[in-house]
């Protein structure tokens, strides 16, 4: 059974991926809570994943999907480390506000 | 007709996706943001299904929405809901710059896609029925992308160790030497 | 012949080195003896050369000897070589002979000084330098000797190191002479450019072949500049009176007998060059004439005994320049010799007086010394008469023949002659003004206070040289009496054939006029200073003009020194500090400013960092898509 | 014979390592360094005796590939003029070490090690026959200088070192750029093999480095501070030897490899040099202290040497080489003497000095002798050098020589001011009766230098006639050919053939 | 039937030995007695790096011809092997530095495990040959480094860790999107295949491809801490434990640059026009910003951070040259650079432990340079090396980089480099000034109560660094031969 593509073409998917990526980066750029920044990063990665999967479909290859799955794992890893950091910071009574993390500056 | 349904599904998923993404970014409470992200992930999974990526969609729901987000929610709960006024703080140029940069990126991607669409993007390949099935993915993972599979596991392992190291509750003061001085910020 | 010349050259240098190296191991007197001895050896060497030379025929009397190549570049080579010919032997004799006497005199004169060793080392070095100058076998070495005598002059004028006036005078002398060195050097560059050598013979041979008058004139002018500076002629004369800050033997040896006359030697030595540039030669004669007048005038109002003698030296060298300028080379040289005798004598006699009066040099504090020191008085008188040029003293024979030669040069010669005889009048006037001020009249209170009649006039080492010189001043002129016998001219003509040959009538006219005016000068001096029949007339403006030496010092100060100093200050203050150093500082500040701006961009705010990345990425991506 | 070159470079470097690594006792360190210095002198004399001046050309050369893909090699050797400059280096450096030994320096191991390192690198500069190797030694020279000035200098030493190093590095980095471009365009970095080049930019890169190091007006901003703030022996090395490396660079690289740019830039360079000559002389004339006078006179003298180098004829070249050695010895001696004076009076200010001649005959004699040689009194070797240079300049165009002659008068003015400011006049405020004459150790440092000067005065042709190959009987060296390839505008034609085969 | 792809275990040996060491360390963190834990895990970790180094050397020797393996995901060539050697060497030195770092004992095992794992990831990344392995390798060592940065659990460490994590993840996301676009444009993930596809399908200048390229460049430049993607560097370097900083400055930079050149030349040769100019611009920006910003810093670690930014600029000149000479120059440069970098951080670590506080220009002064002549002189040597003075490899490195730029015909890049070096003098020499030229007694030697005993491990590592720094100057030929062989693996 072969499947032709139904519905929106690749360009639509890519535009959506771009939107996600942009929204995610807006979150990183504008939010101060590290938690929300981590969430925004997830959105960015998902945008990339969407693009990968769309391309995989477009090229009819599995590689893109493999890539996307690997990315998921990576995203999970990043989240794990990030959350660990946030917990550690909370324990040290550090503010959970990236704007107040300014001990390190020139 | 099938096509039309696909379009409808696509659009609802896409709107849900963007809406939830915007919600993630704008909610002041991280807890709600996390919940919105779950929605986002779910709607993405729907989109994945539309382009025959069943396994990925499943993984998305299971791994992401299931495991990762649960972790998030646990931490948020542990920290207590610290609310943050979404757009406050930071200089104005930061906001303007951020919006500008994000918009430029978006426009750029869309332009790139648009330029490309005139050329090759439209002639998508037809794929076999097993495309995107767990079996195919598994086969790929064990043949061509064996290494990717292994490394993914290493990354996860490393992250786990890291998470443990960082999240691990410290038992006492530094036990290396006695003269460890106090930091003066 | 040549070995004598080498001995003559090296002996004083050896003496100087010996004294320097021996340091304290040599007693002060010992140093003096070494110096005197070495100069005496030099004189011996000169005599040997002289007599060997006399035994040779005229055309064979020139010999060049090169020790080694002193300087070389490419194909140009200048050897460390000496030239022995009648002219150089003549000068060697004068320099080492008079030198030996004066250095011997210093033994007594400098006895009380604490740094005699240095003095004698300098003296010996000077004699060496002077001998190098006169013996040099090429123009480069001549310039070397030229500079070295300037250096020694500097060292000796400034011998009295604690006296600021002495140091200032020494520096002035050196710098003035350096100007002369510079013009000579420029002349040498031209010579190298156009004749490709600095050896006398080759240079002179090739200079004739040069078509370019300008070049020849410039070369002669450059040499003349050096001569003028060294011989204290207008316009570079101002250093000589100041140089009297040096000890009296120095004045006698350097600033009367030898070094200052080097300019004359240079003109005679390089006469082919000057003859190729007759305009410059005329200029030399003219400068000599003007100088002899101006110096004579200034000498009228000076109160320092040594300065009067110094001005008279300038004046007499003016005569020599006049002579050399009109081509009467041997006459000029002859006058150089006799002048060496009588001027050294005058200085030595003055030195005895100064020595006796605790180094007082102001004539107004002297007076009546004649009774106190009869020997000195007689010596001084002999010197004065020779200076004025009264027969039969030496000055008569030499000076008058120069004037006679001037008569042989047409209208220009006549002008020069007129200047010369006016100068003769002035000479008589200022010389005997000095004589009577110092030796005539009653013993001055100052002299009475300081002089000690019981002790004699001075140590024998001082008196004997004066006596020898006195003899020379009296009789040395006899060896040549122009119309009748002229061995000096014959001897020297091998080197420098005179351009003028005055007739007997001219000789007579010149002698008569010069001697008459000289006597008139003496007479006037007698009226004002000897017999004091009349008060000295005062013309305030003129007096001030003369006392300020025609404002040459002031003019130079205003025209050169002050601008140079001001310019240097300006450079240090307005260029060096703000521009050269300021630029560095400014670059540093700009960098630091930029650094602070960048530092401010490093906010520590994570979001700005991400924004920078995102912004850059956006720009990069847009550019890529646009350019691709 | 190439081992002589090798030893001349590496003996002091090895000595430096030895001093740094082995804990020698305090006094032994300096003694050891001095011994190495004397060994260097002996080696150099040996090289001098063995050198065939008649043949000229590169001798005692040694060649090892350093890295082959860009044709960079360790290639060292001596030309006539480099041999003389190397001699200057070992003599002055040894005197400096001896002076430091006498004066006693803090942390002697560091100090003497650096001095030895400096010796080796300067000799390296004068022998390197590979562009990159030249640059390596050139930069290696800067490290010890930086530390020597910065650690053992005066109160304002830090500012002095910063200006000094940044100035010089700015220049030498441009040279590095030029070296890269030149070497790659030639396909080799070997100076002997490389041909000439006509790019004005590459030329200017080299000129920048040399002009800063020399220094040429107006790039001398680092000079007064560096010369004033460093310890006397380091100032002696700086002005005596290090500046000569720049002049050497002009000669060996800028002139030998860039005939056309040299021709095109001759006038601007001569203008800069002449300006520096007069400017330095004037500044020296007004400088308020001993070292200021010497420092600015150094600027003037380097201007003069540069005039000679760019006069473009054998007078200029020979005279410049002679003058490099002269000025090296003179300014080193003067700085050491200034140090000895400062050691007694703790100041170099003319307002506080004076009258030191009385009762101090050795000091007076030495300072006087050096001073008068410095002001180029005729018959001194300095005179010989200046005469040749100015002749060369005159042959190029008469105006340069007139400027030079003016500067001779100015030199007399400032040098006499220095001499009388220290030795003469009334006894200065800082001079006490307890300040004694030079001690035997000090004499042992300075007298040999003065003796060298006097010996050279007797026979300047020893250098001026032996800087380049003299006779064409044997195949002439490349440097000579190269040098003469540069159009000589002296207008003398065959007369200027001194530098030609 | 699943065809197991051929697996060249030898190729993976460097990474695997480090992974093994990491695993042992992890086990040791649990199993070893607390007292011996530090020493034992350090020894294991060091052994892992040594083994990795040996394997990398063997790999280098035995891989004269590039060969792709394991599903064309990695490549066995000398380029990767040499980078693995540098990384392993840097890691080994870092272990020496870390051995007695003030750190909680209960995480020391994990620390060494993560260090080894990070090294393994870098070694792997040097050999990665498709987009997936590229991304995964990058994340592999990045995640290790995030944790290592934060592991000190001091406030600063945590802050630096969080900053690094967030910015790093942002960079990864950008890189990933770029990779996705490239994949989408060509349908290939293997580097060579991408280039082939570009040619075959006429994709030169394709919008998706170049947009992806821009994003990839951003991601890689971020890892190399090149301006304007550099701002995290000073903060993270300052906050991270000094040994980790040392490791990052040497190894991360190595792998990022090596990878950049590999990706750009193998996957995007057709876009060379775009990326050479971009890299050149980035290099210039890094040189300018890195050097100028360092002028007013007081914290020595920050100065070194800016210095590392500027050196990234220098090495990017070599990348921008896009020729064989540039590749050689890059590989050569990395060796002395890594040694100097780790060496200077080692000295800082020593001083830090004496003081018990961050090292600034002010408290570097006093008698440190003289009291600890070896450390002082070594630090001075490293600074001279950073400037590019002989006799250090830094000089030859700069020379090669300039030569590469010249070979490309870009003399203006040389001028920029030269100007940057001139500026950099000020702060490098400022450190030397602080070391040796301050009046004594300005600062007390060790405010933290007595000077601790000399640490032979640190001294040893500094000595090794000095050896490499000077040795790479003297023995250029063998090193450059090695670099040439390595560069031969790239299609230049």
PDB file of C-alpha atoms in Angstrom, chain D residues 44 291 301 318 320 326 348 370 394 400-401 440 499:
ATOM      1  CA  UNK D  44      83.210  36.413  18.421  1.00  0.00           C
ATOM      2  CA  UNK D 291      69.118  60.212  30.320  1.00  0.00           C
ATOM      3  CA  UNK D 301      71.486  59.208  15.701  1.00  0.00           C
ATOM      4  CA  UNK D 318      79.312  51.605   4.882  1.00  0.00           C
ATOM      5  CA  UNK D 320      75.621  53.414   8.408  1.00  0.00           C
ATOM      6  CA  UNK D 326      79.711  53.556  16.999  1.00  0.00           C
ATOM      7  CA  UNK D 348      69.936  62.593  36.676  1.00  0.00           C
ATOM      8  CA  UNK D 370      82.703  59.406  25.412  1.00  0.00           C
ATOM      9  CA  UNK D 394      75.037  64.500  -0.076  1.00  0.00           C
ATOM     10  CA  UNK D 400      70.121  65.996   3.355  1.00  0.00           C
ATOM     11  CA  UNK D 401      73.737  66.706   4.068  1.00  0.00           C
ATOM     12  CA  UNK D 440      87.830  49.764  39.860  1.00  0.00           C
ATOM     13  CA  UNK D 499      79.096  47.771  -3.501  1.00  0.00           C
TER      14      UNK D 499
END
